[in-house]
mmCIF file of C-alpha atoms in Angstrom:
data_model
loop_
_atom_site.group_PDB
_atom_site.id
_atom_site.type_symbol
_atom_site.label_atom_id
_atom_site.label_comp_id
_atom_site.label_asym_id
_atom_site.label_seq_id
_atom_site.Cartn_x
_atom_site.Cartn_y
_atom_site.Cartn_z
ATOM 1 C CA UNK A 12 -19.368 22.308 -5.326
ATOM 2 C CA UNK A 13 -19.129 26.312 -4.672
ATOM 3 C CA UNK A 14 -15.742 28.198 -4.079
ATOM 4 C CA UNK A 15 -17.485 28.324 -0.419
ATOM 5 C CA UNK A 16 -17.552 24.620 0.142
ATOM 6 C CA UNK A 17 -14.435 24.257 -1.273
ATOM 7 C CA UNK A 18 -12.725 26.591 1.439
ATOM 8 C CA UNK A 19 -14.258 24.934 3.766
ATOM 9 C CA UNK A 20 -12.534 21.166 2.881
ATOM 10 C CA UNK A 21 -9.590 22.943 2.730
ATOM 11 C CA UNK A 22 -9.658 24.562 6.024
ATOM 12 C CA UNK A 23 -11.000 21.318 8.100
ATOM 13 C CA UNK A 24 -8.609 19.329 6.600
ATOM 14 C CA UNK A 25 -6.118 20.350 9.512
ATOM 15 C CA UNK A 26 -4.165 18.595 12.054
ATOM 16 C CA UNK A 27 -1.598 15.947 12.987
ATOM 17 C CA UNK A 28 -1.711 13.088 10.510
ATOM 18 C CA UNK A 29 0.512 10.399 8.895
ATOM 19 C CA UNK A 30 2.772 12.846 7.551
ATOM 20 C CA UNK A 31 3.821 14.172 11.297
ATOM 21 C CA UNK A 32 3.178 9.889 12.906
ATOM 22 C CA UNK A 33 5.568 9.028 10.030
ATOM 23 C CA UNK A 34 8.195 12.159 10.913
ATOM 24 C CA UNK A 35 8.575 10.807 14.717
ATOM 25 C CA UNK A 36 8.443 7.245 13.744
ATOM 26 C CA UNK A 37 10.869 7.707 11.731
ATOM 27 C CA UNK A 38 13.126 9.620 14.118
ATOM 28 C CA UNK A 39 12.750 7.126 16.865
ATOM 29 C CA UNK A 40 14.236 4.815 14.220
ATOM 30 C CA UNK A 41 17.202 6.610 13.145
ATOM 31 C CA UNK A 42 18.297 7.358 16.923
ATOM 32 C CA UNK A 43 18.144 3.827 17.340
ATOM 33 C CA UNK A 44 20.522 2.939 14.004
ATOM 34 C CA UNK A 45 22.941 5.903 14.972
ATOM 35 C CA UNK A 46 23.444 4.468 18.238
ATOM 36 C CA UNK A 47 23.678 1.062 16.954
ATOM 37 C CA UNK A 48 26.530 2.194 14.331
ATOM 38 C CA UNK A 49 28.236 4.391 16.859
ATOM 39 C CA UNK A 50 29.259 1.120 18.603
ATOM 40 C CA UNK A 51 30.409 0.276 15.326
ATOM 41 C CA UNK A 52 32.875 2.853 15.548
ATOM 42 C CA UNK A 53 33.774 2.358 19.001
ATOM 43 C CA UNK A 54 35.344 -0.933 18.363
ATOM 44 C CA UNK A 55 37.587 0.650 16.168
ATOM 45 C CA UNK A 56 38.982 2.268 18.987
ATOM 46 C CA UNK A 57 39.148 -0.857 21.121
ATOM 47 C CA UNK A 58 37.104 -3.107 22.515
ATOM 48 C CA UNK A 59 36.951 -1.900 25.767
ATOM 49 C CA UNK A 60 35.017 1.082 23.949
ATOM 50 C CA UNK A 61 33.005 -1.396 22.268
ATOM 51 C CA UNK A 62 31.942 -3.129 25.528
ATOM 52 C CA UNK A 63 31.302 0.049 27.275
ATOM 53 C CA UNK A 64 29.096 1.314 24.269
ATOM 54 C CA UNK A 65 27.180 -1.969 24.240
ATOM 55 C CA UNK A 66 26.692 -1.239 27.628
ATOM 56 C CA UNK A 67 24.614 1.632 27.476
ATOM 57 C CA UNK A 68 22.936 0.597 24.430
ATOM 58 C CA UNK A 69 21.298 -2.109 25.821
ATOM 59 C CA UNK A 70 20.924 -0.015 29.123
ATOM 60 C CA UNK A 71 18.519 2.553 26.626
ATOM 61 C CA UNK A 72 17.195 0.458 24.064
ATOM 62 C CA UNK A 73 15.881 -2.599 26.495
ATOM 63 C CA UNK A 74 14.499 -0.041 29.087
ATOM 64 C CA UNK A 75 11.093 -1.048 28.657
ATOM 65 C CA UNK A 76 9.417 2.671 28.233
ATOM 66 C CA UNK A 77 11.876 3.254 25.318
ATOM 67 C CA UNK A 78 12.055 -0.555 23.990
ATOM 68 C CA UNK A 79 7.951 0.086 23.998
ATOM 69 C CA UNK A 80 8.489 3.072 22.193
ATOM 70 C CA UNK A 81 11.176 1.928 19.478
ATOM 71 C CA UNK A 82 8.641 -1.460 18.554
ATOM 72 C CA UNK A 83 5.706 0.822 18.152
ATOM 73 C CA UNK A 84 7.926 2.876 15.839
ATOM 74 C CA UNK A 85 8.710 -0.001 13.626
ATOM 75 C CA UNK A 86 4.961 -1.088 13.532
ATOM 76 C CA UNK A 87 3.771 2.037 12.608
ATOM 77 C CA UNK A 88 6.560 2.875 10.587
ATOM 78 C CA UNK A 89 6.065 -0.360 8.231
ATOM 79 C CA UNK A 90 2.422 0.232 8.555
ATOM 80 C CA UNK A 91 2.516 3.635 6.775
ATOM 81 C CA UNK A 92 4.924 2.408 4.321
ATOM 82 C CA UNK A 93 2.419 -0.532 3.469
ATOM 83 C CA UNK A 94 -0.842 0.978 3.194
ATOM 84 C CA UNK A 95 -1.286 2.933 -0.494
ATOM 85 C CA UNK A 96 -3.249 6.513 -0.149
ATOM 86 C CA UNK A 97 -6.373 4.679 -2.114
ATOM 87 C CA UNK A 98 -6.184 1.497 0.193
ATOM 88 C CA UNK A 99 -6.285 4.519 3.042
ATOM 89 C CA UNK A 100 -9.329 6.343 1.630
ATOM 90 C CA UNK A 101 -11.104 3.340 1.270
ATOM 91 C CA UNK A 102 -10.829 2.049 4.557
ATOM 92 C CA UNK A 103 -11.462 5.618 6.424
ATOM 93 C CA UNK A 104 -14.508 5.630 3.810
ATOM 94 C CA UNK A 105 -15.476 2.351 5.082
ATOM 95 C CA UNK A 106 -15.452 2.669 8.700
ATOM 96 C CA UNK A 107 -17.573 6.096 8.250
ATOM 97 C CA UNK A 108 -19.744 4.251 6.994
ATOM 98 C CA UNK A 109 -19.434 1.167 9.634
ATOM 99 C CA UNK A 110 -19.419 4.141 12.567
ATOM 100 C CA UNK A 111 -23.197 4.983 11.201
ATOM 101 C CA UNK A 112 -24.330 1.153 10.337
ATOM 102 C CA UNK A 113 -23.807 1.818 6.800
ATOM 103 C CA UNK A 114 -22.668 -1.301 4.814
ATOM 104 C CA UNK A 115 -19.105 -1.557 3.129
ATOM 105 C CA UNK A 116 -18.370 0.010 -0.516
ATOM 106 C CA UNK A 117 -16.933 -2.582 -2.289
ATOM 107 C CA UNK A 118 -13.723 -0.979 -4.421
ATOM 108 C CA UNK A 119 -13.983 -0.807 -7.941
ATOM 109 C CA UNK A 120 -9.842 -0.865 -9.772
ATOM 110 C CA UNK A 121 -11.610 0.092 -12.637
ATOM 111 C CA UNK A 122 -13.343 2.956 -12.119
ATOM 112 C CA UNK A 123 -10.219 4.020 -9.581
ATOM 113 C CA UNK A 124 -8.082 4.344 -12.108
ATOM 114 C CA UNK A 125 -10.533 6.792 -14.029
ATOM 115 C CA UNK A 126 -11.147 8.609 -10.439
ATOM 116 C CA UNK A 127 -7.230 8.547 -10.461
ATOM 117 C CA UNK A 128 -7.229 10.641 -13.742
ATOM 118 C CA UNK A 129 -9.514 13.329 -12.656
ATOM 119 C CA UNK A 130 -7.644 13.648 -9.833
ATOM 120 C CA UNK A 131 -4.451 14.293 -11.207
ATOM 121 C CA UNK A 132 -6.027 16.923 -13.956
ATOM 122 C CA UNK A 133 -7.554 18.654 -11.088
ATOM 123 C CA UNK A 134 -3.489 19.048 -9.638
ATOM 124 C CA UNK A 135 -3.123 20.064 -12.687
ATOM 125 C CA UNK A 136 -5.295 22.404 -13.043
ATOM 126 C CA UNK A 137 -4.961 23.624 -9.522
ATOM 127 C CA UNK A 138 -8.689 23.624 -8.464
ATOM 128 C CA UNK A 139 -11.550 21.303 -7.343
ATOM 129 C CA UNK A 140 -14.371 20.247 -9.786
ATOM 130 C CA UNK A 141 -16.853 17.344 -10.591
ATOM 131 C CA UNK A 142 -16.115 14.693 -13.076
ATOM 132 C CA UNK A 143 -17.764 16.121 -16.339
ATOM 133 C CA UNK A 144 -19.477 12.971 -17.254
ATOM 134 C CA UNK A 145 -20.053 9.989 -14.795
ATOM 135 C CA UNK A 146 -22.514 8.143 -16.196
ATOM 136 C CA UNK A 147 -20.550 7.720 -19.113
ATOM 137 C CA UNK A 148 -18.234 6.425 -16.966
ATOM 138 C CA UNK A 149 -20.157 3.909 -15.350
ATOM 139 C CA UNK A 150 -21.382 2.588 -18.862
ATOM 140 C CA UNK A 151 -19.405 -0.328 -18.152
ATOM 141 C CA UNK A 152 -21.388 -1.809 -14.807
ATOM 142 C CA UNK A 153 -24.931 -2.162 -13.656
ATOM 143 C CA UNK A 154 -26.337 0.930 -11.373
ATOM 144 C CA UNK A 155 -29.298 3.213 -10.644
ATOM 145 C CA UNK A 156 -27.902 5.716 -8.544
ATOM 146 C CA UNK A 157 -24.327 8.029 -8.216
ATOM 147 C CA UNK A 158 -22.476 10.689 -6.535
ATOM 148 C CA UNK A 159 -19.172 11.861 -6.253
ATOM 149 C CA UNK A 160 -17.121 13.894 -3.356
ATOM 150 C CA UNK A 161 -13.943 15.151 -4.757
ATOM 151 C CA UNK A 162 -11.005 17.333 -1.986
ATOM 152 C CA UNK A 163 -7.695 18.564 -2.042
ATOM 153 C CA UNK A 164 -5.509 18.296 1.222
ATOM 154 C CA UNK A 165 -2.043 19.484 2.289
ATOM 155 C CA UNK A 166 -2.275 17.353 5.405
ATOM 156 C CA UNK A 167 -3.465 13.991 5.823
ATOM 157 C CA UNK A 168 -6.194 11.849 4.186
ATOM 158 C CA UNK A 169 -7.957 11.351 7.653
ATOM 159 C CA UNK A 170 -8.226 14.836 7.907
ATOM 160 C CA UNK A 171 -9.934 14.910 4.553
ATOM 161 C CA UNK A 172 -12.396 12.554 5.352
ATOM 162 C CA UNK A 173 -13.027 13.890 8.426
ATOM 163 C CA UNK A 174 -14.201 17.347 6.714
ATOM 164 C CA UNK A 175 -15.856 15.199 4.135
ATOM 165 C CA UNK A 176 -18.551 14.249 6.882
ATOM 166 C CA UNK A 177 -18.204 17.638 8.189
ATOM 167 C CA UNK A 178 -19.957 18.981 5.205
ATOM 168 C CA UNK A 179 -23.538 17.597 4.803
ATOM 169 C CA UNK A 180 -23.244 16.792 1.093
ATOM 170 C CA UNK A 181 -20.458 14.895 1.284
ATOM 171 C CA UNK A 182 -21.450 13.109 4.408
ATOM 172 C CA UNK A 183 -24.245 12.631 2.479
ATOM 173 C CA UNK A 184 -22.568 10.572 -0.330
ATOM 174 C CA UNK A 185 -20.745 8.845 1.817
ATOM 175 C CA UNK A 186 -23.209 7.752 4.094
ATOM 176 C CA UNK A 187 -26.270 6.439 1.182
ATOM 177 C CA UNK A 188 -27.347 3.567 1.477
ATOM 178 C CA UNK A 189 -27.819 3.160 -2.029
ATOM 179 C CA UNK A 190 -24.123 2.917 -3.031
ATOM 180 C CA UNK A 191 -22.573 -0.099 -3.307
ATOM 181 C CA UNK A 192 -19.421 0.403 -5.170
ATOM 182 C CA UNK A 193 -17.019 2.862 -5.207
ATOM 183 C CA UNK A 194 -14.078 3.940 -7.378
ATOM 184 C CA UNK A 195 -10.870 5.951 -5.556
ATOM 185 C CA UNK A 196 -8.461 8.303 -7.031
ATOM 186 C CA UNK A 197 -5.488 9.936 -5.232
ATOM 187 C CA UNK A 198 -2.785 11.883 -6.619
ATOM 188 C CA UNK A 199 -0.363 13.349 -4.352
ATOM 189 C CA UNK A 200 1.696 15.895 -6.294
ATOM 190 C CA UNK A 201 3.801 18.614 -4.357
ATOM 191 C CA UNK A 202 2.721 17.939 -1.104
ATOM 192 C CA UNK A 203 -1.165 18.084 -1.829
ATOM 193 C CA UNK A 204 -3.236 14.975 -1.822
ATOM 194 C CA UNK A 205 -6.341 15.355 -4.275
ATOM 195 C CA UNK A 206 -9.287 12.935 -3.792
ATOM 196 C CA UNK A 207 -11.888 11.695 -6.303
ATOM 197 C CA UNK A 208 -14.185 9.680 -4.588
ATOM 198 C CA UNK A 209 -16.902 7.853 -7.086
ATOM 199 C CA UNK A 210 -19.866 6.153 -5.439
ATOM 200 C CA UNK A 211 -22.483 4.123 -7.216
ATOM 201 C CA UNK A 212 -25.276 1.414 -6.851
#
């Protein structure tokens, strides 16, 4: 990959992701606990402060716009909090591939693990390169055929996939029919998420 390319992951991978879903969600959520615990502390006053403060939070919180609003916070909320960054890559890998009538990769804990280390020496190391040497790698299982996209993000991993199949190379990886496995390694260390994505069949 060229110093070229790699500017170019880097600036596509832009936009509102999980981190900024997760921020709001999460905000919705704590208004709904402070006002919860506020009527807490009106019925230390008395409980004609407590009934008045149930009042209204029932009033807000069972209006259905905002009662909409709060559920979908939890949902999504959980749902981020759930779903491990190589779980994530695999399944926006996955329905890339499903978008174009490309069969599943099927995920290889093995090989992620390995894809895991290269990704953290590339935080290390501050830079983007290619797994010295993957078919040593993949002496362990059966295969004819490899490739391997590696990125760096400071936003989101859909945004990294999305400038994955911005940039015909990687597209192209992800996209061969020919793979049938794949091995996925994500560090996230200050901020950054780095990628190693290793495809084989």
């Amino acid at each position: 990959m060229t110093v070229g390319s790699q500017e170019k992951i880097r600036t596509l991978a832009r936009g509102i992701g999980a981190r900024q879903v997760r921020f709001v969600s999460g905000t919705i959520l704590f208004a709904y606990l402070l006002s919860h615990f506020t009527n807490h502390a009106l019925g230390i006053i008395s409980m004609e402060a407590l009934s008045y403060g149930v009042y209204w939070h029932k009033l807000l919180w069972q209006f259905p716009p905002i009662a909409t609003l709060f559920y979908g916070a939890c949902i999504t909320h959980t749902a981020l909090a759930t779903t491990t960054p190589r779980q994530q890559m695999l399944a926006l890998t996955n329905q890339s591939r499903a978008d174009h009538g490309v069969p599943r990769l099927k995920l290889n804990t093995r090989l992620s693990k390995m894809a895991t280390r290269h990704s953290r020496q590339m935080a290390q190391q501050n830079t983007l390169f290619h797994t010295a040497n993957i078919p040593g790698e993949l002496r362990h299982w059966n295969w004819s055929v490899w490739g391997e996209n590696v990125g760096m993000t400071t936003d989101t991993l859909p945004t990294l996939e999305t400038a994955f199949m911005n940039s015909p190379v990687h597209r192209e990886n992800i996209l061969n029919r020919r793979f049938t496995h794949v091995g996925i390694g994500v560090a996230r260390i200050n901020g950054a998420y780095w990628v190693t994505v290793t495809f084989y069949g």
